[in-house]
CSV table of C-alpha atoms in Angstrom, one decimal:
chain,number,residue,atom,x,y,z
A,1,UNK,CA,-59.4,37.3,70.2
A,2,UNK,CA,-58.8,34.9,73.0
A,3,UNK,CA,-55.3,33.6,73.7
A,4,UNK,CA,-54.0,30.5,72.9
A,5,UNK,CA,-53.6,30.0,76.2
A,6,UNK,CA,-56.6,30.5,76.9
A,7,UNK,CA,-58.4,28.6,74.6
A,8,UNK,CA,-56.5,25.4,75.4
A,9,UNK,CA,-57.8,25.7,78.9
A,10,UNK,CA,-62.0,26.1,77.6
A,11,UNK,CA,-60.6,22.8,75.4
A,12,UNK,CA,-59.5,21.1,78.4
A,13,UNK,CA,-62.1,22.0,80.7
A,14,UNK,CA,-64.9,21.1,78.0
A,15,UNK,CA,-62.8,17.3,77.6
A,16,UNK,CA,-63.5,16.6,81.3
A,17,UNK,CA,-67.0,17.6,80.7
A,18,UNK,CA,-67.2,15.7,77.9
A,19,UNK,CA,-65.7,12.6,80.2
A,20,UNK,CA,-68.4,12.8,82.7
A,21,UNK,CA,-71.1,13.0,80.6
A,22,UNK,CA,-70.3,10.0,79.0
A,23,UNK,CA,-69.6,8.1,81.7
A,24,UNK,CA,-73.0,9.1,83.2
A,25,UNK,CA,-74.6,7.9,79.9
A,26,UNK,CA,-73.1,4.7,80.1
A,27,UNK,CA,-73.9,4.3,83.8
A,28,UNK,CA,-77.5,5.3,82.8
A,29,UNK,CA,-77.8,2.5,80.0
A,30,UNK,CA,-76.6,0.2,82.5
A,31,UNK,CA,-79.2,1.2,85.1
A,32,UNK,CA,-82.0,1.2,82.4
A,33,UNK,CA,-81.0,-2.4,81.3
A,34,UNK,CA,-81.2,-3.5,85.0
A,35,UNK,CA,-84.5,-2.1,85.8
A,36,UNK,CA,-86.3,-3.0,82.5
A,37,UNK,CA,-85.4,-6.7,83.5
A,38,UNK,CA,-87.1,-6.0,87.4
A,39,UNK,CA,-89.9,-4.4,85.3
A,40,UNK,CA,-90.8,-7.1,83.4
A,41,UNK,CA,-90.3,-9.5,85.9
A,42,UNK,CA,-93.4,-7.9,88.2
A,43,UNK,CA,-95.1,-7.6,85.3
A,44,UNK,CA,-97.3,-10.9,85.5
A,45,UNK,CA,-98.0,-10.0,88.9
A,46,UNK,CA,-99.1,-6.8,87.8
A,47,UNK,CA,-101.0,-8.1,84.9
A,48,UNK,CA,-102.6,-10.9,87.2
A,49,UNK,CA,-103.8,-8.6,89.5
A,50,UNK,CA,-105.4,-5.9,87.2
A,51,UNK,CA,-107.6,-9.0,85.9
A,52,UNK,CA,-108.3,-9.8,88.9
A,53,UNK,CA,-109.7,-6.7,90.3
A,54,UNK,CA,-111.1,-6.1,87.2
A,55,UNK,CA,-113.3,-9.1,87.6
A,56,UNK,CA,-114.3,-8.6,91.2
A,57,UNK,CA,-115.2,-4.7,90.2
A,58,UNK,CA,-118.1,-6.0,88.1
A,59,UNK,CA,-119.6,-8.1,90.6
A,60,UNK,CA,-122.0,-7.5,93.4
A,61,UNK,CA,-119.5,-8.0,96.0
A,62,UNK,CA,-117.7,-4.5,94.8
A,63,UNK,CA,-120.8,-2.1,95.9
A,64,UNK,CA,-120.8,-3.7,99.8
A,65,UNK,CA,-116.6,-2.6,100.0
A,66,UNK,CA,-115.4,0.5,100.8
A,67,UNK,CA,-112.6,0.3,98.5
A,68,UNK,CA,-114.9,0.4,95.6
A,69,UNK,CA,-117.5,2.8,96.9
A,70,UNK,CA,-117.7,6.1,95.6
A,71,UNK,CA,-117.8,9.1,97.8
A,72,UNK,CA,-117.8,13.2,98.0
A,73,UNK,CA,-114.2,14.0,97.4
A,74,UNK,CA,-113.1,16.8,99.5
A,75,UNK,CA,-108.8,15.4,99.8
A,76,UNK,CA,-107.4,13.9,97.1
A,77,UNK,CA,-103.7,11.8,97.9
A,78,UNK,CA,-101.2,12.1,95.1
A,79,UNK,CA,-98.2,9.5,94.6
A,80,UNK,CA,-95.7,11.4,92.6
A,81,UNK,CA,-93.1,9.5,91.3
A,82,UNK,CA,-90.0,11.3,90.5
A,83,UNK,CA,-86.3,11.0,90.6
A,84,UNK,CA,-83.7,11.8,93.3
A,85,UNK,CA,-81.1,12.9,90.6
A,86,UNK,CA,-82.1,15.5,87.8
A,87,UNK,CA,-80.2,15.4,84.0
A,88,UNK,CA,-82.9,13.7,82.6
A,89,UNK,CA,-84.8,16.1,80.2
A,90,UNK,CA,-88.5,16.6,81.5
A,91,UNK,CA,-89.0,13.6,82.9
A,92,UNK,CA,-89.0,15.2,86.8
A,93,UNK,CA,-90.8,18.3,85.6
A,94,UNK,CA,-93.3,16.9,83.4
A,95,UNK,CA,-94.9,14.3,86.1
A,96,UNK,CA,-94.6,16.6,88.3
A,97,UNK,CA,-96.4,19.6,86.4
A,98,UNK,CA,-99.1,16.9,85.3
A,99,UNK,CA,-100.1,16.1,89.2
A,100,UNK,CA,-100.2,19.7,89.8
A,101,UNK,CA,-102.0,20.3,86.9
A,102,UNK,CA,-105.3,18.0,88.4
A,103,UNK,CA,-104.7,19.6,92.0
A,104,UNK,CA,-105.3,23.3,90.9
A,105,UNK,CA,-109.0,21.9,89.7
A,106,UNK,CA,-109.9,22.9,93.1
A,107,UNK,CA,-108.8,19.8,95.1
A,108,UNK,CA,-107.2,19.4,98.6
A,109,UNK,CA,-104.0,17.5,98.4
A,110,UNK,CA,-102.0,15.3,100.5
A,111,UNK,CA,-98.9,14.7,98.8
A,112,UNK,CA,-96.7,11.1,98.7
A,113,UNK,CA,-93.6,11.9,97.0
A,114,UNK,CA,-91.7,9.3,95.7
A,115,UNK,CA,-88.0,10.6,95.1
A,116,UNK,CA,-87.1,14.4,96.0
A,117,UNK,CA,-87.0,15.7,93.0
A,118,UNK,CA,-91.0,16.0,93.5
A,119,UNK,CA,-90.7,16.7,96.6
A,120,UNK,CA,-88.8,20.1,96.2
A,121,UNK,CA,-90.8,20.5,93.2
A,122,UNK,CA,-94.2,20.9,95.8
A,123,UNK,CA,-92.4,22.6,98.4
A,124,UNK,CA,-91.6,25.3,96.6
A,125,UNK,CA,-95.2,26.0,95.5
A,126,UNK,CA,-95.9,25.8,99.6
A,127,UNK,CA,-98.0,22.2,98.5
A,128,UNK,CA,-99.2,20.0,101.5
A,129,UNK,CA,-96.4,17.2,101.6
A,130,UNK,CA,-97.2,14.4,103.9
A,131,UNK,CA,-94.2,11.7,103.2
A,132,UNK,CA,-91.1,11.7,100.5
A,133,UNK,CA,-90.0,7.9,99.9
A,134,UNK,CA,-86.6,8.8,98.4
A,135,UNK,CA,-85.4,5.5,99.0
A,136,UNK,CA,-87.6,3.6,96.8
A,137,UNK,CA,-87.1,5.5,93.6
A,138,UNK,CA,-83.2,4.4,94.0
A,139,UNK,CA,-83.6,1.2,95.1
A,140,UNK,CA,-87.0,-0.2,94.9
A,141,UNK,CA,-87.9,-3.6,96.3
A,142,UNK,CA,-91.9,-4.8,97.1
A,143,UNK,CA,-91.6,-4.2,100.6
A,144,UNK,CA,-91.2,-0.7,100.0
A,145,UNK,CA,-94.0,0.1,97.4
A,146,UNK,CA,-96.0,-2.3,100.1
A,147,UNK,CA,-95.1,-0.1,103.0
A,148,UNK,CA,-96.5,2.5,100.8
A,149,UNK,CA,-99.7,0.8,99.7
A,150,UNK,CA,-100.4,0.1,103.6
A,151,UNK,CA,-99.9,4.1,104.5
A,152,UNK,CA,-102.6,5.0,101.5
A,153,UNK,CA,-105.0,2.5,102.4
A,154,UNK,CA,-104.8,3.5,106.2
A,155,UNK,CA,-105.6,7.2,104.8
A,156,UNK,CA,-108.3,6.1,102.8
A,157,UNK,CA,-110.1,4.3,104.9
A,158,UNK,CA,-110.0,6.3,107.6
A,159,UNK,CA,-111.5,8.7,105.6
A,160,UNK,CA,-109.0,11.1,105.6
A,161,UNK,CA,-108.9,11.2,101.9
A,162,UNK,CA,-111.2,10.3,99.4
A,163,UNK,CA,-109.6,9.3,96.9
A,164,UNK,CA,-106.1,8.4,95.6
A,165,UNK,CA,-104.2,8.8,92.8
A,166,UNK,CA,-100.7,8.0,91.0
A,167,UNK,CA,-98.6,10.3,89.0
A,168,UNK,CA,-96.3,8.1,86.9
A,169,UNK,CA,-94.3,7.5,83.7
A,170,UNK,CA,-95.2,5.2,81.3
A,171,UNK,CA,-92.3,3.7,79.3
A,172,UNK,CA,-93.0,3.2,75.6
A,173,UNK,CA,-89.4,3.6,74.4
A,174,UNK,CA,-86.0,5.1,75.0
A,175,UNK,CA,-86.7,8.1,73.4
A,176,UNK,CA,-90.4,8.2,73.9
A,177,UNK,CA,-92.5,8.2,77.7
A,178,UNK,CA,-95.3,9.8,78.4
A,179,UNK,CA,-96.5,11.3,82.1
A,180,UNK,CA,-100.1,9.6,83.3
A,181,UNK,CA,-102.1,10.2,85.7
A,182,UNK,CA,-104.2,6.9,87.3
A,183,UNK,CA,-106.5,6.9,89.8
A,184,UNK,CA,-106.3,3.4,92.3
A,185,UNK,CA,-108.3,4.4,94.9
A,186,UNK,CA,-111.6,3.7,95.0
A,187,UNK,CA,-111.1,1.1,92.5
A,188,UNK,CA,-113.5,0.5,89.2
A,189,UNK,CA,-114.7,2.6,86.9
A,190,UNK,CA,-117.4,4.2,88.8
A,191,UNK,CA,-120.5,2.8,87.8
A,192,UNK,CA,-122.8,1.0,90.0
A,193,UNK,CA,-121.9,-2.8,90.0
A,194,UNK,CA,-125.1,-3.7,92.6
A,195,UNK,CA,-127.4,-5.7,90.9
A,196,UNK,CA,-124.2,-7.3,89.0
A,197,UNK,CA,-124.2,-11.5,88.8
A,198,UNK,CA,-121.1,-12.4,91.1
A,199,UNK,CA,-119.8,-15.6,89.3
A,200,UNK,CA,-116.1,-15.6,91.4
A,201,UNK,CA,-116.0,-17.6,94.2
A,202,UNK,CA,-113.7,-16.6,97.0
A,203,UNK,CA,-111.9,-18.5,99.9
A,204,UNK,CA,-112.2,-18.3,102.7
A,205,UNK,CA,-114.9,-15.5,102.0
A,206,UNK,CA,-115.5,-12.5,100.4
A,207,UNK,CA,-114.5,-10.0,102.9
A,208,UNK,CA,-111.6,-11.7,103.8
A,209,UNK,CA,-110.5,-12.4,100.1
A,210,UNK,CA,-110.8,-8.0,99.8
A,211,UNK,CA,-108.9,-7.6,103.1
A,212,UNK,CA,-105.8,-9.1,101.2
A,213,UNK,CA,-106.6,-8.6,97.2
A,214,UNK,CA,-106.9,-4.8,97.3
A,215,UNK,CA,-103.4,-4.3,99.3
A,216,UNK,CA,-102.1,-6.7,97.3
A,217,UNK,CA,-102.8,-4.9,94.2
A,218,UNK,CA,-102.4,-1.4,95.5
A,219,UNK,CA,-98.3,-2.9,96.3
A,220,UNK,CA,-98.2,-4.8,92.7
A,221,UNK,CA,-99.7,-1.3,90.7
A,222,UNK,CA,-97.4,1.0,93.0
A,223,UNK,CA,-94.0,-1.7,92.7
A,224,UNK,CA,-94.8,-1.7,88.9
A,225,UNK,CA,-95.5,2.3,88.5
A,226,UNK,CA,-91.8,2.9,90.3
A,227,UNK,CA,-90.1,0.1,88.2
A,228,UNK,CA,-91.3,1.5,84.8
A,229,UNK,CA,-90.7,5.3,85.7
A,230,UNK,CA,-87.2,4.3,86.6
A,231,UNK,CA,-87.1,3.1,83.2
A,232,UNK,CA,-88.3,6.4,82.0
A,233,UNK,CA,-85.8,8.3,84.4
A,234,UNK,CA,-82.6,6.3,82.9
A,235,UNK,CA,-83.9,6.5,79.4
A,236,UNK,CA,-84.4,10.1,80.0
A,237,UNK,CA,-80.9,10.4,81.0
A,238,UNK,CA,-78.9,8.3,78.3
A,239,UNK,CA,-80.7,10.9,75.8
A,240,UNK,CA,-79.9,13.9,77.8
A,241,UNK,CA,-76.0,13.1,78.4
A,242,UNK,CA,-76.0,11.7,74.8
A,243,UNK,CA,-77.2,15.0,73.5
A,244,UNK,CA,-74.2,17.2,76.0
A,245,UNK,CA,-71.7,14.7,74.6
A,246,UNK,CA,-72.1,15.5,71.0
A,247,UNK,CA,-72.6,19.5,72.2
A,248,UNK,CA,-69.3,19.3,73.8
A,249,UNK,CA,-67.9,17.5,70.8
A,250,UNK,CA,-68.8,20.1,68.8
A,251,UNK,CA,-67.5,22.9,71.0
A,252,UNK,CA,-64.5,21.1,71.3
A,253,UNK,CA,-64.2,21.0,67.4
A,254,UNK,CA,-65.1,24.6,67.1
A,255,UNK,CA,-62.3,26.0,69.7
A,256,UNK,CA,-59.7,23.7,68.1
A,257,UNK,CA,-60.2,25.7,64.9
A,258,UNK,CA,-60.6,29.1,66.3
A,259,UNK,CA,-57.2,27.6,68.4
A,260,UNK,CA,-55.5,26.5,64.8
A,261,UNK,CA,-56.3,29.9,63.3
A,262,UNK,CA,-54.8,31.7,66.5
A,263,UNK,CA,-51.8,29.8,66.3
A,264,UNK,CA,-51.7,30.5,62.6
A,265,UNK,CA,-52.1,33.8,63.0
A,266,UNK,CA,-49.5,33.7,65.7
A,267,UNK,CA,-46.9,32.3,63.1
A,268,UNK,CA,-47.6,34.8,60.6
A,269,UNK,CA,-47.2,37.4,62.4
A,270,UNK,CA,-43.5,36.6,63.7
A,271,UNK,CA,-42.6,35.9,59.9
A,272,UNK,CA,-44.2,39.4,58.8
A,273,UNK,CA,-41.7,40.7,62.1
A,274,UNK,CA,-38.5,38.7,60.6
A,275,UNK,CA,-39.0,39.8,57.1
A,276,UNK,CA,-39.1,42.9,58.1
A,277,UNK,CA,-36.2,43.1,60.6
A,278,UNK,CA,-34.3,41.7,57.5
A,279,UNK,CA,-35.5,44.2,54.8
A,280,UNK,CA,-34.5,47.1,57.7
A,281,UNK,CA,-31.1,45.6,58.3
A,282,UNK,CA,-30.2,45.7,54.8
């Protein structure tokens, strides 16, 4: 059995523990509550641009654009949105195994990692990694998922990939998210749209009402996907570090009795020793 010394310090070391972990779960909640408000402030903008090119993918106009056109796919671009920080569960892992999952059908990859932790999580399977964003999965503004939308659409339509999808985390609720996969680039759902009535009218024109919608939307669905997988990530995180405070309460409890019977034990022993010293010295 352990001594009582000893066991006081696994007590006092496990307290500490127990100290951080709890203030990282209340530093998570407060992060959460912060980007759940930025999350559904973009989301009108979101929304309105999803009906938008929605709309404009059913029409005539969407066959004559190359971001709708489909095309042999011999590179696929991922955006991988992770964290920068891990205890949070799956939540890195599980995005990240999802993406990897679709690259192993046979596709080559150019990789956009947003946040490192998907970033190491490629580079040690030797994966093709063109960018990490770290940046914007800790502090994500427009400008940033813009500067991002601008570097995909410059790969895409120079042709040097074909397509272009998101790996993401969709927030349902605290303790429930789920890892998704979307494709943005090209955009509808595949089928012809020539032939289509065109009912929109656009201003100036067509072309140049494509030259700023797409980017636009590209920006709004890549600001959105980083605001609601930060949701997932601090969500993720108030679970995880509520689940290693109660652990360590319990190992707390559980050393403070093996401590009490150690002690105990102690105590009866030098009594036994006394009684007998007596019952000798009589």
């Amino acid at each position: 059995m352990p001594s009582r010394k000893t066991i006081k310090r696994r007590i006092a070391s496990v307290t500490t523990t127990k100290q951080i972990v709890k203030a990282m779960n209340m530093v998570a909640a407060t992060k959460l509550q912060k980007t759940k408000r930025q999350f559904a402030a973009a989301r009108p903008l979101f929304k309105a641009s999803v009906r938008i090119m929605d709309a404009v993918s059913n029409c005539e106009l969407a066959g004559e654009s190359v971001f709708f056109q489909q095309r042999p796919v011999k590179t696929t671009a991922y955006v991988v949105i992770t964290g920068n920080r891990g205890y949070c569960g799956g939540y890195n892992s599980n995005v990240s195994a999802l993406a990897l999952a679709h690259m192993d059908e046979g596709r080559n990859e150019e990789i956009l990692a947003i946040g490192t932790r998907g970033r190491d999580y490629f580079q040690r399977l030797e994966k093709n990694i063109r960018h990490c964003y770290a940046q914007l999965s800790e502090h994500t503004t427009y400008a940033e998922a813009q500067g991002v939308a601008e570097a995909l659409l410059s790969l895409y339509v120079s042709g040097e990939v074909d397509e272009v999808y998101v790996a993401h985390t969709q927030f349902q609720s605290v303790l429930s998210h789920e890892p998704t996969l979307t494709r943005i680039l090209p955009m509808g759902d595949g089928e012809d749209p020539k032939n289509k009535p065109d009912r929109l009218q656009y201003e100036p024109d067509a072309e140049a009402f494509l030259e700023v919608a797409v980017p636009a939307h590209i920006s709004a669905f890549l600001y959105g996907a980083v605001l609601e997988s930060g949701c997932c990530e601090q969500a993720a995180r108030m679970v995880s570090m509520d689940g290693a405070t109660k652990n360590a309460t319990e190992i707390i409890e559980n050393l403070t009795r093996v401590y009490n019977r150690t002690r105990q034990a102690h105590i009866t022993q030098e009594i036994t020793e006394i009684i007998a010293s007596v019952n000798i010295s009589k």
